[in-house]
Short mmCIF file of C-alpha atoms in Angstrom, two decimals:
data_model
loop_
_atom_site.label_atom_id
_atom_site.label_comp_id
_atom_site.label_asym_id
_atom_site.label_seq_id
_atom_site.Cartn_x
_atom_site.Cartn_y
_atom_site.Cartn_z
CA MET A 1 53.10 -62.85 -4.95
CA LYS A 2 54.16 -59.24 -4.75
CA GLY A 3 52.28 -58.46 -7.94
CA ARG A 4 49.10 -60.01 -6.59
CA THR A 5 49.46 -58.09 -3.32
CA SER A 6 50.02 -54.83 -5.18
CA HIS A 7 46.97 -55.55 -7.31
CA HIS A 8 44.82 -56.09 -4.20
CA VAL A 9 46.19 -52.91 -2.61
CA LEU A 10 45.35 -50.94 -5.75
CA ILE A 11 41.83 -52.34 -5.88
CA GLY A 12 41.37 -51.60 -2.17
CA LEU A 13 42.66 -48.07 -2.70
CA LEU A 14 40.28 -47.50 -5.63
CA ILE A 15 37.37 -48.84 -3.60
CA ALA A 16 38.31 -46.59 -0.67
CA ILE A 17 38.55 -43.58 -2.98
CA GLY A 18 35.23 -44.52 -4.54
CA LEU A 19 33.58 -44.80 -1.14
CA LEU A 20 35.05 -41.48 -0.07
CA MET A 21 33.71 -39.86 -3.24
CA VAL A 22 30.26 -41.34 -2.64
CA LEU A 23 30.32 -40.19 0.98
CA GLU A 24 31.50 -36.73 -0.08
CA GLY A 25 28.71 -36.57 -2.63
CA LEU A 26 26.13 -37.64 -0.06
CA ALA A 27 27.51 -35.12 2.44
CA ARG A 28 27.24 -32.34 -0.13
CA VAL A 29 23.69 -33.32 -1.03
CA LEU A 30 22.64 -33.62 2.60
CA GLY A 31 24.36 -30.35 3.45
CA THR A 32 22.57 -28.60 0.60
CA VAL A 33 19.22 -30.05 1.64
CA TYR A 34 19.86 -29.08 5.28
CA ASN A 35 20.75 -25.52 4.32
CA ASP A 36 17.74 -25.25 1.99
CA VAL A 37 15.37 -26.59 4.63
CA ARG A 38 16.87 -24.27 7.24
CA ALA A 39 16.50 -21.34 4.86
CA TYR A 40 12.89 -22.38 4.22
CA LYS A 41 12.14 -22.30 7.94
CA VAL A 42 13.74 -18.93 8.63
CA ASP A 43 13.06 -17.20 5.30
CA SER A 44 12.51 -13.62 6.41
CA SER A 45 11.16 -12.61 2.99
CA GLN A 46 7.84 -14.27 3.83
CA TRP A 47 5.55 -12.31 6.15
CA LEU A 48 3.86 -15.32 7.75
CA LEU A 49 4.56 -18.61 9.50
CA TYR A 50 2.06 -21.44 9.37
CA SER A 51 0.67 -22.41 12.73
CA GLU A 52 -1.23 -25.47 13.97
CA LYS A 53 -3.13 -23.31 16.47
CA PHE A 54 -3.87 -20.15 14.51
CA GLY A 55 -3.51 -21.26 10.89
CA TRP A 56 -0.76 -18.68 10.36
CA GLU A 57 0.96 -15.92 12.32
CA LYS A 58 3.08 -12.87 11.55
CA ARG A 59 6.66 -13.96 11.03
CA PRO A 60 9.07 -12.62 13.68
CA ASN A 61 11.56 -10.04 12.43
CA PHE A 62 9.88 -9.65 9.04
CA SER A 63 10.61 -6.39 7.25
CA GLY A 64 9.23 -5.67 3.81
CA LEU A 65 6.16 -5.20 1.67
CA MET A 66 3.07 -7.39 1.89
CA PRO A 67 2.44 -9.28 -1.36
CA ASN A 68 -0.43 -8.07 -3.57
CA GLU A 69 -1.30 -5.19 -1.24
CA THR A 70 -3.10 -2.23 -2.79
CA ARG A 71 -0.80 0.79 -2.41
CA THR A 72 -1.74 4.36 -3.26
CA LEU A 73 1.39 6.10 -1.98
CA ALA A 74 5.12 5.53 -2.32
CA PRO A 75 5.99 1.87 -1.58
CA GLU A 76 8.37 2.77 1.24
CA LYS A 77 5.42 4.04 3.26
CA TYR A 78 3.97 0.51 3.24
CA GLN A 79 7.00 -1.26 4.69
CA ARG A 80 5.79 -3.65 7.39
CA GLN A 81 8.03 -4.46 10.32
CA PHE A 82 7.43 -7.13 12.94
CA ASP A 83 9.52 -7.57 16.08
CA GLU A 84 11.16 -10.74 17.39
CA GLU A 85 7.81 -11.99 18.72
CA GLY A 86 5.81 -11.18 15.59
CA PHE A 87 4.12 -8.05 16.97
CA LEU A 88 4.04 -4.92 14.86
CA SER A 89 7.27 -3.07 15.61
CA VAL A 90 5.34 0.16 16.08
CA ASP A 91 3.77 -1.41 19.19
CA ALA A 92 6.91 -3.11 20.52
CA GLU A 93 7.89 -0.40 23.00
CA GLN A 94 4.35 -0.18 24.42
CA ILE A 95 4.14 -3.96 24.75
CA ARG A 96 7.39 -4.33 26.67
CA HIS A 97 7.74 -1.15 28.66
CA GLY A 98 4.48 0.77 28.49
CA ARG A 99 2.95 1.49 31.89
CA HIS A 100 -0.35 2.68 30.47
CA ARG A 101 -3.54 0.67 30.37
CA LYS A 102 -3.87 -1.50 27.28
CA ILE A 103 -6.57 -1.83 24.63
CA LEU A 104 -6.30 -4.85 22.35
CA ALA A 105 -7.55 -4.63 18.76
CA ILE A 106 -8.28 -8.12 17.40
CA GLY A 107 -9.18 -8.36 13.73
CA ASP A 108 -8.38 -9.11 10.12
CA SER A 109 -6.71 -7.11 7.33
CA ASN A 110 -8.83 -4.02 7.99
CA THR A 111 -7.50 -3.96 11.55
CA PHE A 112 -3.98 -4.82 10.38
CA GLY A 113 -4.23 -1.97 7.88
CA TRP A 114 -4.35 -3.43 4.38
CA GLY A 115 -3.97 -0.61 1.85
CA VAL A 116 -2.71 2.01 4.31
CA PRO A 117 0.64 2.56 6.06
CA THR A 118 0.82 1.06 9.55
CA ASP A 119 0.82 4.41 11.33
CA MET A 120 -2.41 5.41 9.56
CA THR A 121 -4.53 2.43 10.64
CA PHE A 122 -7.50 3.14 12.89
CA VAL A 123 -5.63 1.34 15.70
CA GLU A 124 -2.64 3.68 15.59
CA VAL A 125 -4.82 6.76 15.07
CA LEU A 126 -6.88 5.75 18.11
CA ASP A 127 -3.64 5.25 20.03
CA GLU A 128 -2.72 8.88 19.28
CA LEU A 129 -6.19 10.14 20.20
CA LEU A 130 -6.29 8.49 23.64
CA SER A 131 -4.08 9.81 26.43
CA GLU A 132 -2.36 7.45 28.87
CA THR A 133 -3.60 4.48 26.84
CA ASP A 134 -1.74 2.02 24.61
CA VAL A 135 -3.74 0.51 21.76
CA ILE A 136 -2.09 -2.69 20.51
CA ASN A 137 -2.78 -3.89 16.96
CA LEU A 138 -3.18 -7.69 16.91
CA GLY A 139 -4.92 -7.79 13.54
CA VAL A 140 -3.66 -10.37 11.03
CA THR A 141 -4.39 -10.41 7.32
CA GLY A 142 -6.84 -13.16 6.35
CA TYR A 143 -8.01 -13.91 9.90
CA SER A 144 -11.51 -15.08 10.75
CA SER A 145 -13.44 -14.79 14.01
CA PHE A 146 -12.26 -18.30 14.93
CA GLN A 147 -8.62 -17.26 14.67
CA GLY A 148 -9.31 -14.00 16.48
CA ARG A 149 -10.93 -15.83 19.37
CA LYS A 150 -7.87 -18.05 19.67
CA VAL A 151 -5.58 -15.01 19.67
CA LEU A 152 -7.57 -13.26 22.39
CA GLU A 153 -7.55 -16.36 24.60
CA SER A 154 -3.80 -16.79 24.16
CA VAL A 155 -2.67 -13.19 24.86
CA PHE A 156 -5.24 -11.93 27.38
CA ASP A 157 -3.35 -12.86 30.54
CA ARG A 158 -0.16 -11.28 29.26
CA PHE A 159 -1.76 -7.92 28.45
CA GLN A 160 -4.57 -7.76 31.01
CA PRO A 161 -6.38 -5.27 28.74
CA ALA A 162 -8.75 -2.59 29.98
CA LEU A 163 -10.86 -3.00 26.81
CA VAL A 164 -10.99 -5.23 23.73
CA ILE A 165 -11.96 -4.21 20.18
CA VAL A 166 -13.04 -6.94 17.75
CA SER A 167 -13.80 -6.76 14.02
CA PHE A 168 -14.37 -9.76 11.74
CA ASN A 169 -16.64 -10.42 8.80
CA PHE A 170 -15.21 -10.81 5.27
CA ASN A 171 -12.88 -13.78 5.78
CA ASP A 172 -15.51 -15.70 7.75
CA ARG A 173 -17.76 -15.56 4.68
CA ARG A 174 -15.20 -16.79 2.14
CA PHE A 175 -16.11 -20.11 0.62
CA VAL A 176 -14.57 -23.54 1.06
CA THR A 177 -15.70 -26.59 -0.83
CA ASP A 178 -16.62 -28.87 2.08
CA ALA A 179 -17.04 -28.96 5.85
CA ALA A 180 -13.54 -30.39 6.39
CA GLU A 181 -12.09 -27.08 5.15
CA GLU A 182 -13.92 -24.91 7.66
CA ASP A 183 -11.72 -23.07 10.17
CA ALA A 184 -10.76 -25.38 13.02
CA GLU A 185 -7.58 -26.41 14.82
CA SER A 186 -7.72 -29.83 13.17
CA LYS A 187 -7.80 -28.14 9.78
CA PHE A 188 -4.91 -25.80 10.64
CA SER A 189 -2.87 -28.70 11.99
CA ARG A 190 -3.46 -30.65 8.78
CA ASP A 191 -2.58 -27.68 6.58
CA THR A 192 0.57 -26.84 8.54
CA LEU A 193 1.85 -30.41 8.24
CA MET A 194 1.19 -30.53 4.50
CA ARG A 195 2.79 -27.14 3.86
CA ASN A 196 5.88 -28.10 5.84
CA VAL A 197 6.12 -31.38 3.93
CA ASP A 198 5.72 -29.51 0.62
CA GLY A 199 8.33 -26.96 1.66
CA VAL A 200 10.90 -29.60 2.57
CA ARG A 201 10.08 -31.80 -0.42
CA ASP A 202 10.58 -28.93 -2.86
CA LYS A 203 14.11 -28.42 -1.49
CA ILE A 204 15.21 -32.00 -2.25
CA TYR A 205 17.10 -32.15 -5.53
CA LEU A 206 16.12 -35.73 -6.29
CA TYR A 207 12.45 -34.76 -6.06
CA ARG A 208 13.08 -31.75 -8.29
CA MET A 209 14.73 -33.95 -10.91
CA ILE A 210 11.92 -36.50 -10.82
CA GLU A 211 9.31 -33.72 -11.07
CA LEU A 212 11.17 -32.11 -13.97
CA ALA A 213 11.42 -35.45 -15.79
CA ALA A 214 7.73 -36.15 -15.23
CA THR A 215 6.85 -32.70 -16.58
CA LYS A 216 9.00 -33.21 -19.68
CA LEU A 217 7.33 -36.57 -20.29
CA GLY A 218 3.86 -35.13 -19.72
CA LEU A 219 3.28 -37.30 -16.68
CA GLY A 220 1.50 -36.35 -13.46
CA GLN A 221 -0.67 -33.71 -15.10
CA GLY A 222 -3.90 -34.98 -13.67
CA VAL A 223 -7.27 -33.39 -13.92
CA PRO A 224 -7.12 -29.98 -12.22
CA ARG A 225 -8.93 -29.72 -8.94
CA GLY A 226 -12.49 -28.62 -9.44
CA THR A 227 -12.82 -29.62 -13.09
CA GLY A 228 -16.46 -30.19 -13.80
CA GLY A 229 -17.32 -27.35 -11.48
CA TRP A 230 -18.18 -27.09 -7.83
CA ASP A 231 -21.82 -26.43 -7.08
CA VAL A 232 -21.83 -22.99 -5.49
CA ARG A 233 -25.14 -23.77 -3.76
CA ARG A 234 -23.43 -26.45 -1.70
CA MET A 235 -20.29 -24.57 -0.75
CA HIS A 236 -19.50 -23.82 2.88
CA ALA A 237 -18.15 -20.66 4.48
CA ARG A 238 -14.80 -20.75 6.26
CA VAL A 239 -16.85 -19.91 9.34
CA PRO A 240 -20.54 -20.75 8.80
CA PRO A 241 -23.16 -18.41 10.32
CA ALA A 242 -23.82 -20.59 13.37
CA GLN A 243 -20.10 -20.88 14.10
CA TYR A 244 -19.63 -17.15 13.57
CA ARG A 245 -22.27 -16.49 16.20
CA GLU A 246 -20.64 -18.99 18.57
CA ASN A 247 -17.22 -17.35 18.14
CA LEU A 248 -18.60 -13.90 18.90
CA GLU A 249 -20.56 -15.23 21.87
CA ARG A 250 -17.48 -16.94 23.27
CA ILE A 251 -15.47 -13.74 22.87
CA ALA A 252 -18.27 -11.79 24.59
CA ARG A 253 -18.49 -14.27 27.49
CA PHE A 254 -14.70 -14.38 27.80
CA CYS A 255 -14.53 -10.60 28.26
CA GLN A 256 -17.68 -10.48 30.38
CA GLU A 257 -16.30 -13.03 32.84
CA ARG A 258 -13.17 -10.91 33.25
CA GLY A 259 -15.02 -7.64 33.60
CA VAL A 260 -13.50 -6.17 30.44
CA PRO A 261 -15.61 -3.97 28.11
CA LEU A 262 -15.90 -5.23 24.55
CA VAL A 263 -16.48 -3.28 21.34
CA PHE A 264 -17.57 -4.77 18.00
CA ILE A 265 -16.76 -2.86 14.80
CA VAL A 266 -19.43 -3.52 12.17
CA LEU A 267 -18.01 -3.12 8.65
CA GLN A 268 -19.46 -3.49 5.17
CA ASP A 269 -18.13 -4.45 1.75
CA ASN A 270 -17.51 -1.79 -0.86
CA PRO A 271 -21.00 -0.38 -1.55
CA VAL A 272 -20.20 0.36 -5.21
CA GLN A 273 -18.99 -3.16 -5.98
CA THR A 274 -21.95 -4.73 -4.18
CA ALA A 275 -24.71 -2.35 -5.33
CA GLN A 276 -25.98 -4.62 -8.12
CA LEU A 277 -25.89 -7.66 -5.86
CA ARG A 278 -27.80 -5.94 -3.07
CA SER A 279 -30.37 -4.66 -5.57
CA GLY A 280 -30.86 -8.16 -6.93
CA VAL A 281 -31.25 -9.65 -3.44
CA GLU A 282 -33.88 -7.06 -2.52
CA LEU A 283 -35.82 -7.66 -5.75
CA PHE A 284 -35.55 -11.43 -5.19
CA ARG A 285 -36.99 -11.11 -1.69
CA ARG A 286 -39.90 -9.05 -3.04
CA GLY A 287 -40.61 -11.66 -5.71
CA GLU A 288 -39.59 -9.40 -8.61
CA LEU A 289 -37.68 -12.18 -10.32
CA ASP A 290 -37.10 -10.57 -13.73
CA GLY A 291 -35.32 -7.60 -12.19
CA ALA A 292 -33.43 -9.84 -9.78
CA GLU A 293 -32.26 -12.07 -12.65
CA ARG A 294 -30.98 -9.04 -14.54
CA ASP A 295 -28.97 -7.83 -11.55
CA PHE A 296 -27.55 -11.26 -10.71
CA ARG A 297 -26.48 -11.85 -14.31
CA ILE A 298 -24.61 -8.52 -14.27
CA VAL A 299 -22.82 -9.61 -11.08
CA VAL A 300 -21.89 -12.98 -12.59
CA ARG A 301 -20.59 -11.41 -15.81
CA SER A 302 -18.45 -8.95 -13.85
CA ASN A 303 -16.19 -11.82 -12.75
CA GLY A 304 -15.34 -9.85 -9.60
CA TRP A 305 -15.09 -10.61 -5.91
CA PHE A 306 -18.82 -11.26 -5.59
CA THR A 307 -19.25 -13.50 -8.64
CA THR A 308 -19.63 -16.69 -6.61
CA LEU A 309 -22.37 -15.14 -4.52
CA GLY A 310 -24.07 -13.89 -7.68
CA LYS A 311 -24.02 -17.43 -9.08
CA LYS A 312 -25.52 -18.77 -5.87
CA TYR A 313 -28.45 -16.34 -5.94
CA LEU A 314 -29.01 -16.73 -9.69
CA ALA A 315 -29.11 -20.53 -9.36
CA ASP A 316 -31.59 -20.22 -6.47
CA LEU A 317 -33.74 -17.92 -8.59
CA TYR A 318 -33.85 -20.41 -11.46
CA GLU A 319 -34.76 -23.18 -9.03
CA ARG A 320 -37.67 -21.08 -7.76
CA GLN A 321 -38.81 -20.69 -11.37
CA GLY A 322 -38.64 -24.47 -11.89
CA LYS A 323 -35.64 -24.24 -14.23
CA ALA A 324 -33.60 -26.95 -12.54
CA GLN A 325 -31.33 -27.66 -15.51
CA LEU A 326 -30.46 -23.99 -15.97
CA ALA A 327 -29.85 -23.66 -12.25
CA GLU A 328 -27.39 -26.57 -12.41
CA VAL A 329 -25.49 -24.98 -15.30
CA VAL A 330 -25.23 -21.60 -13.55
CA ALA A 331 -24.21 -23.15 -10.23
CA ARG A 332 -21.25 -24.92 -11.83
CA GLU A 333 -20.35 -22.75 -14.83
CA GLY A 334 -16.76 -21.62 -14.58
CA SER A 335 -16.51 -22.53 -10.90
CA GLU A 336 -13.53 -24.81 -11.57
CA ILE A 337 -11.30 -21.74 -11.83
CA LEU A 338 -12.17 -20.52 -8.35
CA SER A 339 -9.72 -21.12 -5.53
CA THR A 340 -10.76 -22.39 -2.12
CA GLY A 341 -11.12 -19.69 0.49
CA ASP A 342 -11.33 -16.98 -2.13
CA LYS A 343 -14.65 -15.17 -2.61
CA PRO A 344 -17.52 -14.67 -0.13
CA ILE A 345 -20.47 -17.05 -0.21
CA PHE A 346 -22.68 -14.96 2.12
CA LEU A 347 -23.70 -11.31 2.13
CA ASP A 348 -22.00 -9.04 4.67
CA SER A 349 -25.44 -8.07 6.00
CA GLU A 350 -26.15 -11.65 7.10
CA TYR A 351 -23.07 -11.73 9.31
CA ASN A 352 -23.51 -8.14 10.48
CA GLU A 353 -26.96 -8.99 11.78
CA ILE A 354 -25.40 -11.82 13.80
CA MET A 355 -22.81 -9.41 15.23
CA ARG A 356 -25.51 -6.91 16.17
CA ALA A 357 -27.65 -9.62 17.78
CA VAL A 358 -24.73 -10.93 19.86
CA GLY A 359 -23.83 -7.38 20.82
CA LEU A 360 -27.36 -6.68 22.01
CA GLU A 361 -27.57 -9.94 23.96
CA TYR A 362 -24.24 -9.49 25.75
CA GLY A 363 -24.19 -5.73 26.16
CA VAL A 364 -21.34 -5.24 23.68
CA SER A 365 -20.86 -1.71 22.32
CA LEU A 366 -21.23 -1.48 18.54
CA VAL A 367 -19.39 0.91 16.25
CA GLU A 368 -21.24 1.04 12.92
CA ALA A 369 -18.22 2.08 10.88
CA GLY A 370 -19.58 0.42 7.73
CA GLU A 371 -22.67 2.63 7.78
CA ALA A 372 -20.51 5.72 8.13
CA LEU A 373 -18.04 4.75 5.42
CA LYS A 374 -20.62 3.83 2.78
CA SER A 375 -21.74 7.46 2.61
CA ASP A 376 -18.48 8.16 0.75
CA PRO A 377 -17.57 5.04 -1.26
CA SER A 378 -14.40 6.74 -2.51
CA VAL A 379 -12.72 5.77 0.79
CA TYR A 380 -12.65 2.13 -0.36
CA VAL A 381 -9.44 1.00 -2.03
CA ASP A 382 -10.90 -2.34 -3.18
CA PHE A 383 -13.74 -4.76 -2.38
CA CYS A 384 -13.69 -4.26 1.41
CA HIS A 385 -10.63 -2.27 2.54
CA PHE A 386 -10.65 1.48 3.09
CA ASP A 387 -8.08 4.25 2.92
CA GLU A 388 -6.59 6.62 5.50
CA ARG A 389 -9.77 8.69 5.60
CA GLY A 390 -11.83 5.61 6.40
CA HIS A 391 -9.41 4.59 9.15
CA ARG A 392 -9.53 8.05 10.74
CA THR A 393 -13.34 8.05 10.63
CA THR A 394 -13.35 4.64 12.32
CA ALA A 395 -10.83 5.80 14.95
CA LEU A 396 -12.91 8.88 15.80
CA MET A 397 -16.03 6.75 16.21
CA LEU A 398 -14.11 4.35 18.44
CA LYS A 399 -12.73 7.20 20.54
CA GLU A 400 -16.23 8.31 21.55
CA VAL A 401 -17.22 4.79 22.58
CA VAL A 402 -13.96 4.02 24.40
CA GLU A 403 -14.03 7.26 26.39
CA HIS A 404 -17.57 6.42 27.46
CA LEU A 405 -16.60 2.90 28.55
CA LEU A 406 -13.33 3.73 30.30
CA PRO A 407 -12.72 6.39 32.94
CA THR A 408 -10.36 9.23 32.10
CA PRO A 409 -6.93 8.09 33.27
CA GLU A 410 -4.97 10.07 35.79
CA VAL A 411 -2.08 11.92 34.25
CA SER A 412 1.25 10.42 35.33
CA ARG A 413 3.45 12.69 37.41
#
């Protein structure tokens, strides 16, 4: 009897130890997953946070270099620092304690200062040029006019600005493959959910093991997205022309209703990189198809930032000539390697004309910085961004307009 009892006790003890080991193992796994997920959410090495409302925002307390940024000086000069709310640290003191009137600069990477140190952006240069005035840089890399409108609506009451500066163009024109990918809150909400799911999923060790096993076995390697080619003639812009106009009109009405002057900065793409494309478009419009074809083919072969647009025009040209099969080949050739939201699908001039028209209709002041900068293409550091000289030129042009729109402030005693 004693032997049987001892045997049962031993079995019970082994089972208890086994359960404890299983529980310990589960606790370790869950603890690791929790820590990985927590690290994913607060990872300060990433400059952005995904947002259901804005698509993405500057990550609070980020300090470091922006990935893939063109840098012409020592890297330490390009360190970006955001405060605990995600504002540029250089503006933090003015935002919290400044008693001066505020100017808000809403824009994309050119406003943010891609390719130049933060203190050399046109926003900060303008801040130095204007007395008793704080110019706050709310530009965010990759932003479109839709995102900028949302930002203005969300921060206006807090800042009660005396003037607003707006500049958008390039990102609005970047292609997406269908209407569901156009900039909208529903799209941002969808993307944020999927990215969060992907981020958490990739931290789970069981998923990693399954993925590794599938890779080793050659499973799950489906046909890459876009194989067979997207037809560039049927691509959409992140913000189509009609929506771009609506965004600018809503920004103009928003400021008009609050009695706040508004300034549009009109920019252009790098004139050197777009010279062949612009030449081809002009020849196409005049009906000189042989010359236009030559220029478009050069653009397509360049495999640069304007290749997709070159394909679109070249395919349209072949269609006009009745070469439908050739047009189909050109419209799809190589397009499977393009990434959504990458290259522009409209000329900058098409969107600039919309900005000028809205400005004229609503009495918005225009600063034609693009026209000024194209006289010296060496100021461009890439396809659309400009260097310190370009930012100072833009700031000086803005200063003249702002001083005309706003009264000279009284000097504080």
